[in-house]
mmCIF file of C-alpha atoms in Angstrom:
data_model
loop_
_atom_site.group_PDB
_atom_site.id
_atom_site.type_symbol
_atom_site.label_atom_id
_atom_site.label_comp_id
_atom_site.label_asym_id
_atom_site.label_seq_id
_atom_site.Cartn_x
_atom_site.Cartn_y
_atom_site.Cartn_z
ATOM 1 C CA ASP T 14 57.728 206.858 -142.165
ATOM 2 C CA ALA T 15 61.161 205.333 -141.478
ATOM 3 C CA LYS T 16 61.480 202.654 -138.809
ATOM 4 C CA THR T 17 63.589 203.108 -135.722
ATOM 5 C CA THR T 18 65.599 200.686 -133.601
ATOM 6 C CA GLN T 19 66.201 201.208 -129.905
ATOM 7 C CA PRO T 20 67.679 199.009 -127.164
ATOM 8 C CA PRO T 21 64.869 197.507 -125.089
ATOM 9 C CA SER T 22 66.257 198.653 -121.746
ATOM 10 C CA MET T 23 68.965 200.727 -120.085
ATOM 11 C CA ASP T 24 70.045 201.644 -116.560
ATOM 12 C CA CYS T 25 71.440 204.950 -115.367
ATOM 13 C CA ALA T 26 72.667 206.172 -111.997
ATOM 14 C CA GLU T 27 70.809 209.093 -110.475
ATOM 15 C CA GLY T 28 72.570 212.382 -111.181
ATOM 16 C CA ARG T 29 74.483 211.018 -114.158
ATOM 17 C CA ALA T 30 73.744 211.688 -117.808
ATOM 18 C CA ALA T 31 71.458 209.215 -119.540
ATOM 19 C CA ASN T 32 72.301 208.674 -123.215
ATOM 20 C CA LEU T 33 69.580 206.893 -125.160
ATOM 21 C CA PRO T 34 70.506 205.794 -128.693
ATOM 22 C CA CYS T 35 68.250 205.368 -131.701
ATOM 23 C CA ASN T 36 69.019 204.024 -135.159
ATOM 24 C CA HIS T 37 67.015 205.283 -138.126
ATOM 25 C CA SER T 38 69.166 204.221 -141.054
ATOM 26 C CA THR T 39 66.350 204.549 -143.627
ATOM 27 C CA ILE T 40 65.444 208.113 -142.690
ATOM 28 C CA SER T 41 64.735 210.382 -145.639
ATOM 29 C CA GLY T 42 65.551 214.032 -146.091
ATOM 30 C CA ASN T 43 62.172 215.402 -145.041
ATOM 31 C CA GLU T 44 61.784 213.283 -141.918
ATOM 32 C CA TYR T 45 62.248 214.709 -138.448
ATOM 33 C CA VAL T 46 63.388 212.785 -135.380
ATOM 34 C CA TYR T 47 61.029 213.021 -132.399
ATOM 35 C CA TRP T 48 61.392 211.736 -128.864
ATOM 36 C CA TYR T 49 58.558 211.007 -126.464
ATOM 37 C CA ARG T 50 58.526 209.369 -123.081
ATOM 38 C CA GLN T 51 55.865 207.516 -121.134
ATOM 39 C CA ILE T 52 55.926 207.399 -117.393
ATOM 40 C CA HIS T 53 54.045 204.490 -115.874
ATOM 41 C CA SER T 54 50.230 204.859 -116.039
ATOM 42 C CA GLN T 55 50.362 208.079 -118.042
ATOM 43 C CA GLY T 56 50.011 208.965 -121.716
ATOM 44 C CA PRO T 57 53.223 209.639 -123.688
ATOM 45 C CA GLN T 58 54.738 213.107 -123.381
ATOM 46 C CA TYR T 59 56.675 214.997 -126.062
ATOM 47 C CA ILE T 60 60.330 215.711 -125.229
ATOM 48 C CA ILE T 61 62.156 217.148 -128.235
ATOM 49 C CA HIS T 62 62.534 216.921 -132.003
ATOM 50 C CA GLY T 63 65.123 217.817 -134.664
ATOM 51 C CA LEU T 64 65.941 217.597 -138.358
ATOM 52 C CA LYS T 65 69.732 217.688 -138.684
ATOM 53 C CA ASN T 66 71.099 220.131 -136.150
ATOM 54 C CA ASN T 67 71.545 219.301 -132.496
ATOM 55 C CA GLU T 68 68.746 220.593 -130.321
ATOM 56 C CA THR T 69 68.413 221.416 -126.636
ATOM 57 C CA ASN T 70 65.487 222.364 -124.467
ATOM 58 C CA GLU T 71 64.717 222.403 -120.757
ATOM 59 C CA MET T 72 64.136 218.656 -120.719
ATOM 60 C CA ALA T 73 66.894 217.166 -122.878
ATOM 61 C CA SER T 74 69.393 217.447 -125.710
ATOM 62 C CA LEU T 75 69.152 215.708 -129.054
ATOM 63 C CA ILE T 76 72.291 214.829 -130.984
ATOM 64 C CA ILE T 77 71.786 213.766 -134.608
ATOM 65 C CA THR T 78 74.710 212.291 -136.536
ATOM 66 C CA GLU T 79 75.858 214.037 -139.680
ATOM 67 C CA ASP T 80 74.464 211.279 -141.928
ATOM 68 C CA ARG T 81 71.213 211.404 -139.894
ATOM 69 C CA LYS T 82 71.134 207.625 -139.569
ATOM 70 C CA SER T 83 71.179 207.709 -135.796
ATOM 71 C CA SER T 84 70.538 210.006 -132.882
ATOM 72 C CA THR T 85 71.025 210.174 -129.126
ATOM 73 C CA LEU T 86 68.726 211.674 -126.537
ATOM 74 C CA ILE T 87 70.632 213.021 -123.559
ATOM 75 C CA LEU T 88 69.107 213.634 -120.147
ATOM 76 C CA PRO T 89 71.983 215.578 -118.553
ATOM 77 C CA HIS T 90 71.271 214.836 -114.875
ATOM 78 C CA ALA T 91 68.885 211.905 -114.621
ATOM 79 C CA THR T 92 66.545 211.757 -111.639
ATOM 80 C CA LEU T 93 64.374 208.929 -110.365
ATOM 81 C CA ARG T 94 61.397 210.678 -111.989
ATOM 82 C CA ASP T 95 63.014 210.164 -115.401
ATOM 83 C CA THR T 96 62.381 206.413 -115.128
ATOM 84 C CA ALA T 97 60.127 205.796 -118.124
ATOM 85 C CA VAL T 98 59.843 204.260 -121.576
ATOM 86 C CA TYR T 99 61.478 206.504 -124.194
ATOM 87 C CA TYR T 100 60.288 206.392 -127.791
ATOM 88 C CA CYS T 101 62.238 207.562 -130.822
ATOM 89 C CA ILE T 102 60.086 208.286 -133.881
ATOM 90 C CA VAL T 103 60.778 209.645 -137.342
ATOM 91 C CA ARG T 104 58.021 211.582 -139.017
ATOM 92 C CA VAL T 105 57.703 213.612 -142.212
ATOM 93 C CA GLY T 106 57.448 217.345 -141.868
ATOM 94 C CA ARG T 107 54.822 219.764 -143.061
ATOM 95 C CA GLY T 108 54.266 220.489 -146.718
ATOM 96 C CA SER T 109 55.073 216.943 -147.738
ATOM 97 C CA GLY T 110 51.506 215.966 -148.511
ATOM 98 C CA ASN T 111 51.482 213.509 -145.643
ATOM 99 C CA THR T 112 48.533 213.053 -143.359
ATOM 100 C CA GLY T 113 50.420 213.201 -140.086
ATOM 101 C CA LYS T 114 50.339 209.520 -139.176
ATOM 102 C CA LEU T 115 52.383 208.879 -136.026
ATOM 103 C CA ILE T 116 53.831 205.403 -135.506
ATOM 104 C CA PHE T 117 55.588 204.329 -132.302
ATOM 105 C CA GLY T 118 58.143 201.547 -131.934
ATOM 106 C CA GLN T 119 58.851 199.508 -128.816
ATOM 107 C CA GLY T 120 60.943 202.139 -127.077
ATOM 108 C CA THR T 121 63.685 201.910 -124.449
ATOM 109 C CA THR T 122 62.821 201.374 -120.809
ATOM 110 C CA LEU T 123 65.155 203.610 -118.823
ATOM 111 C CA GLN T 124 65.589 202.703 -115.172
ATOM 112 C CA VAL T 125 67.249 205.424 -113.094
ATOM 113 C CA LYS T 126 68.752 203.928 -109.961
ATOM 114 C CA PRO T 127 69.655 205.702 -106.704
ATOM 115 C CA ASP J 1 47.230 224.024 -121.646
ATOM 116 C CA VAL J 2 46.301 221.520 -124.304
ATOM 117 C CA LYS J 3 43.836 219.036 -123.044
ATOM 118 C CA VAL J 4 42.963 215.658 -124.469
ATOM 119 C CA THR J 5 40.231 214.048 -122.442
ATOM 120 C CA GLN J 6 39.155 210.436 -122.588
ATOM 121 C CA SER J 7 35.692 209.750 -121.259
ATOM 122 C CA SER J 8 36.578 206.890 -118.931
ATOM 123 C CA ARG J 9 39.698 205.877 -117.044
ATOM 124 C CA TYR J 10 38.517 202.321 -116.409
ATOM 125 C CA LEU J 11 35.842 200.338 -118.221
ATOM 126 C CA VAL J 12 34.581 196.759 -117.883
ATOM 127 C CA LYS J 13 32.425 195.315 -120.662
ATOM 128 C CA ARG J 14 31.048 191.917 -121.569
ATOM 129 C CA THR J 15 32.020 189.884 -124.633
ATOM 130 C CA GLY J 16 29.826 190.794 -127.578
ATOM 131 C CA GLU J 17 28.885 194.247 -126.312
ATOM 132 C CA LYS J 18 29.260 197.301 -128.509
ATOM 133 C CA VAL J 19 31.723 199.640 -126.827
ATOM 134 C CA PHE J 20 32.304 203.335 -127.428
ATOM 135 C CA LEU J 21 35.490 205.066 -126.296
ATOM 136 C CA GLU J 22 35.273 208.830 -126.544
ATOM 137 C CA CYS J 23 38.064 211.366 -126.888
ATOM 138 C CA VAL J 24 37.783 215.156 -126.901
ATOM 139 C CA GLN J 25 40.517 217.750 -127.515
ATOM 140 C CA ASP J 26 40.290 221.496 -126.995
ATOM 141 C CA MET J 27 43.129 222.792 -129.207
ATOM 142 C CA ASP J 28 41.418 222.770 -132.608
ATOM 143 C CA HIS J 29 43.810 220.029 -133.783
ATOM 144 C CA GLU J 30 43.079 218.407 -137.115
ATOM 145 C CA ASN J 31 44.821 215.088 -136.371
ATOM 146 C CA MET J 32 43.451 212.652 -133.837
ATOM 147 C CA PHE J 33 44.742 209.161 -133.090
ATOM 148 C CA TRP J 34 43.677 206.001 -131.297
ATOM 149 C CA TYR J 35 46.314 203.586 -130.005
ATOM 150 C CA ARG J 36 46.253 200.487 -127.881
ATOM 151 C CA GLN J 37 49.076 199.547 -125.582
ATOM 152 C CA ASP J 38 49.842 196.022 -124.422
ATOM 153 C CA PRO J 39 52.800 194.706 -122.405
ATOM 154 C CA GLY J 40 55.742 193.923 -124.652
ATOM 155 C CA LEU J 41 54.061 195.347 -127.764
ATOM 156 C CA GLY J 42 54.381 199.093 -127.205
ATOM 157 C CA LEU J 43 51.881 201.556 -128.673
ATOM 158 C CA ARG J 44 50.137 200.332 -131.794
ATOM 159 C CA LEU J 45 48.113 202.647 -133.988
ATOM 160 C CA ILE J 46 44.525 201.514 -134.554
ATOM 161 C CA TYR J 47 43.081 204.398 -136.565
ATOM 162 C CA PHE J 48 43.713 208.034 -137.086
ATOM 163 C CA SER J 49 41.767 210.942 -138.512
ATOM 164 C CA TYR J 50 43.179 214.018 -140.235
ATOM 165 C CA ASP J 51 39.904 215.901 -140.626
ATOM 166 C CA VAL J 52 36.203 215.666 -139.875
ATOM 167 C CA LYS J 53 34.796 212.492 -141.435
ATOM 168 C CA MET J 54 38.289 211.519 -142.705
ATOM 169 C CA LYS J 55 40.117 208.483 -141.393
ATOM 170 C CA GLU J 56 42.984 206.159 -142.178
ATOM 171 C CA LYS J 57 43.673 202.674 -140.886
ATOM 172 C CA GLY J 58 46.628 202.182 -138.627
ATOM 173 C CA ASP J 59 48.514 198.966 -138.047
ATOM 174 C CA ILE J 60 45.755 197.034 -136.247
ATOM 175 C CA PRO J 61 42.284 198.240 -137.371
ATOM 176 C CA GLU J 62 40.580 194.821 -137.313
ATOM 177 C CA GLY J 63 37.674 194.681 -134.889
ATOM 178 C CA TYR J 64 37.495 198.461 -134.562
ATOM 179 C CA SER J 65 35.827 201.370 -136.283
ATOM 180 C CA VAL J 66 35.973 205.116 -135.671
ATOM 181 C CA SER J 67 33.793 208.166 -135.999
ATOM 182 C CA ARG J 68 34.806 211.826 -136.427
ATOM 183 C CA GLU J 69 31.644 213.893 -136.811
ATOM 184 C CA LYS J 70 33.083 216.975 -135.104
ATOM 185 C CA LYS J 71 36.619 218.278 -135.149
ATOM 186 C CA GLU J 72 37.096 218.057 -131.411
ATOM 187 C CA ARG J 73 35.747 214.539 -130.915
ATOM 188 C CA PHE J 74 37.087 211.180 -132.085
ATOM 189 C CA SER J 75 35.314 207.996 -131.091
ATOM 190 C CA LEU J 76 36.663 204.455 -131.158
ATOM 191 C CA ILE J 77 34.031 201.744 -131.547
ATOM 192 C CA LEU J 78 34.362 198.076 -130.742
ATOM 193 C CA GLU J 79 31.466 196.585 -132.688
ATOM 194 C CA SER J 80 31.451 193.330 -130.729
ATOM 195 C CA ALA J 81 33.936 193.348 -127.883
ATOM 196 C CA SER J 82 36.156 190.324 -127.432
ATOM 197 C CA THR J 83 38.512 189.344 -124.638
ATOM 198 C CA ASN J 84 41.565 189.969 -126.846
ATOM 199 C CA GLN J 85 40.566 193.635 -126.952
ATOM 200 C CA THR J 86 41.292 193.965 -123.263
ATOM 201 C CA SER J 87 43.938 196.661 -123.278
ATOM 202 C CA MET J 88 44.936 200.227 -122.462
ATOM 203 C CA TYR J 89 43.561 202.605 -125.100
ATOM 204 C CA LEU J 90 45.205 205.979 -125.675
ATOM 205 C CA CYS J 91 43.916 208.924 -127.663
ATOM 206 C CA ALA J 92 46.130 211.714 -129.026
ATOM 207 C CA SER J 93 45.837 214.852 -131.149
ATOM 208 C CA SER J 94 48.161 217.134 -133.126
ATOM 209 C CA PHE J 95 48.101 219.746 -135.874
ATOM 210 C CA TYR J 96 47.784 218.534 -139.456
ATOM 211 C CA ALA J 97 50.764 218.906 -141.797
ATOM 212 C CA LYS J 98 49.193 219.464 -145.178
ATOM 213 C CA GLY J 99 48.759 223.005 -146.381
ATOM 214 C CA ARG J 100 50.903 224.603 -143.707
ATOM 215 C CA ALA J 101 54.325 226.192 -144.068
ATOM 216 C CA ARG J 102 57.247 223.782 -144.159
ATOM 217 C CA GLY J 103 58.511 222.630 -140.822
ATOM 218 C CA PRO J 104 58.016 219.860 -138.321
ATOM 219 C CA ASN J 105 54.652 218.498 -137.430
ATOM 220 C CA THR J 106 53.691 219.743 -134.031
ATOM 221 C CA GLU J 107 53.995 217.312 -131.198
ATOM 222 C CA ALA J 108 51.130 215.026 -130.311
ATOM 223 C CA PHE J 109 49.303 215.406 -126.998
ATOM 224 C CA PHE J 110 47.941 212.331 -125.286
ATOM 225 C CA GLY J 111 45.041 211.616 -123.016
ATOM 226 C CA GLN J 112 45.446 209.673 -119.797
ATOM 227 C CA GLY J 113 44.188 206.443 -121.291
ATOM 228 C CA THR J 114 41.231 204.110 -120.823
ATOM 229 C CA ARG J 115 41.910 200.687 -119.386
ATOM 230 C CA LEU J 116 39.293 198.431 -120.952
ATOM 231 C CA THR J 117 38.621 194.952 -119.619
ATOM 232 C CA VAL J 118 36.387 192.645 -121.648
ATOM 233 C CA VAL J 119 35.046 189.716 -119.647
#
């Protein structure tokens, strides 16, 4: 699976959009981009994933560049409860003969401030 | 709701003890994972299993072994606990990719973690 690079930390004002970047310049055509987050003292929680189109769900939006070498997770109206470590992961899809290994990087610690 | 349950939230063991960490999932997932999490190092994969009795090493398997005798249960074993194995241990599960229709792997679901202290 391709490696990802994320800034170690970011701040965001409450109520503003939080934009978390991720570089995955070695991503291959069958790899999906996944985002998870981990709130203090809890296990990581899935947020969203995508292949090449932008995606949106009730939690966040995912913007993937046209060359797929980077992506941005957007939390449109950050709240104090969004303070967490956010992980960007690339992972091969089904039918690729892979065994589903899931590797995390260091993540970005997002601090939402009042 | 998917549930991944780890047998203990907190555990204290002595150096040299054999330690078993148990994880059970109720969603018939093929994949199960064991990670450890340490400050400044993020989540590191120890072992994972993609089927009963099948396993693959992760990034840091040394000092650990695993057992997957039943689909729903994945055990992490510390053969002889050492103080450098003091850590938060997280279990996860997800569907297995191989043999299914093309598309993304399903998301992984995590347990609440076991904080192990080896003294």
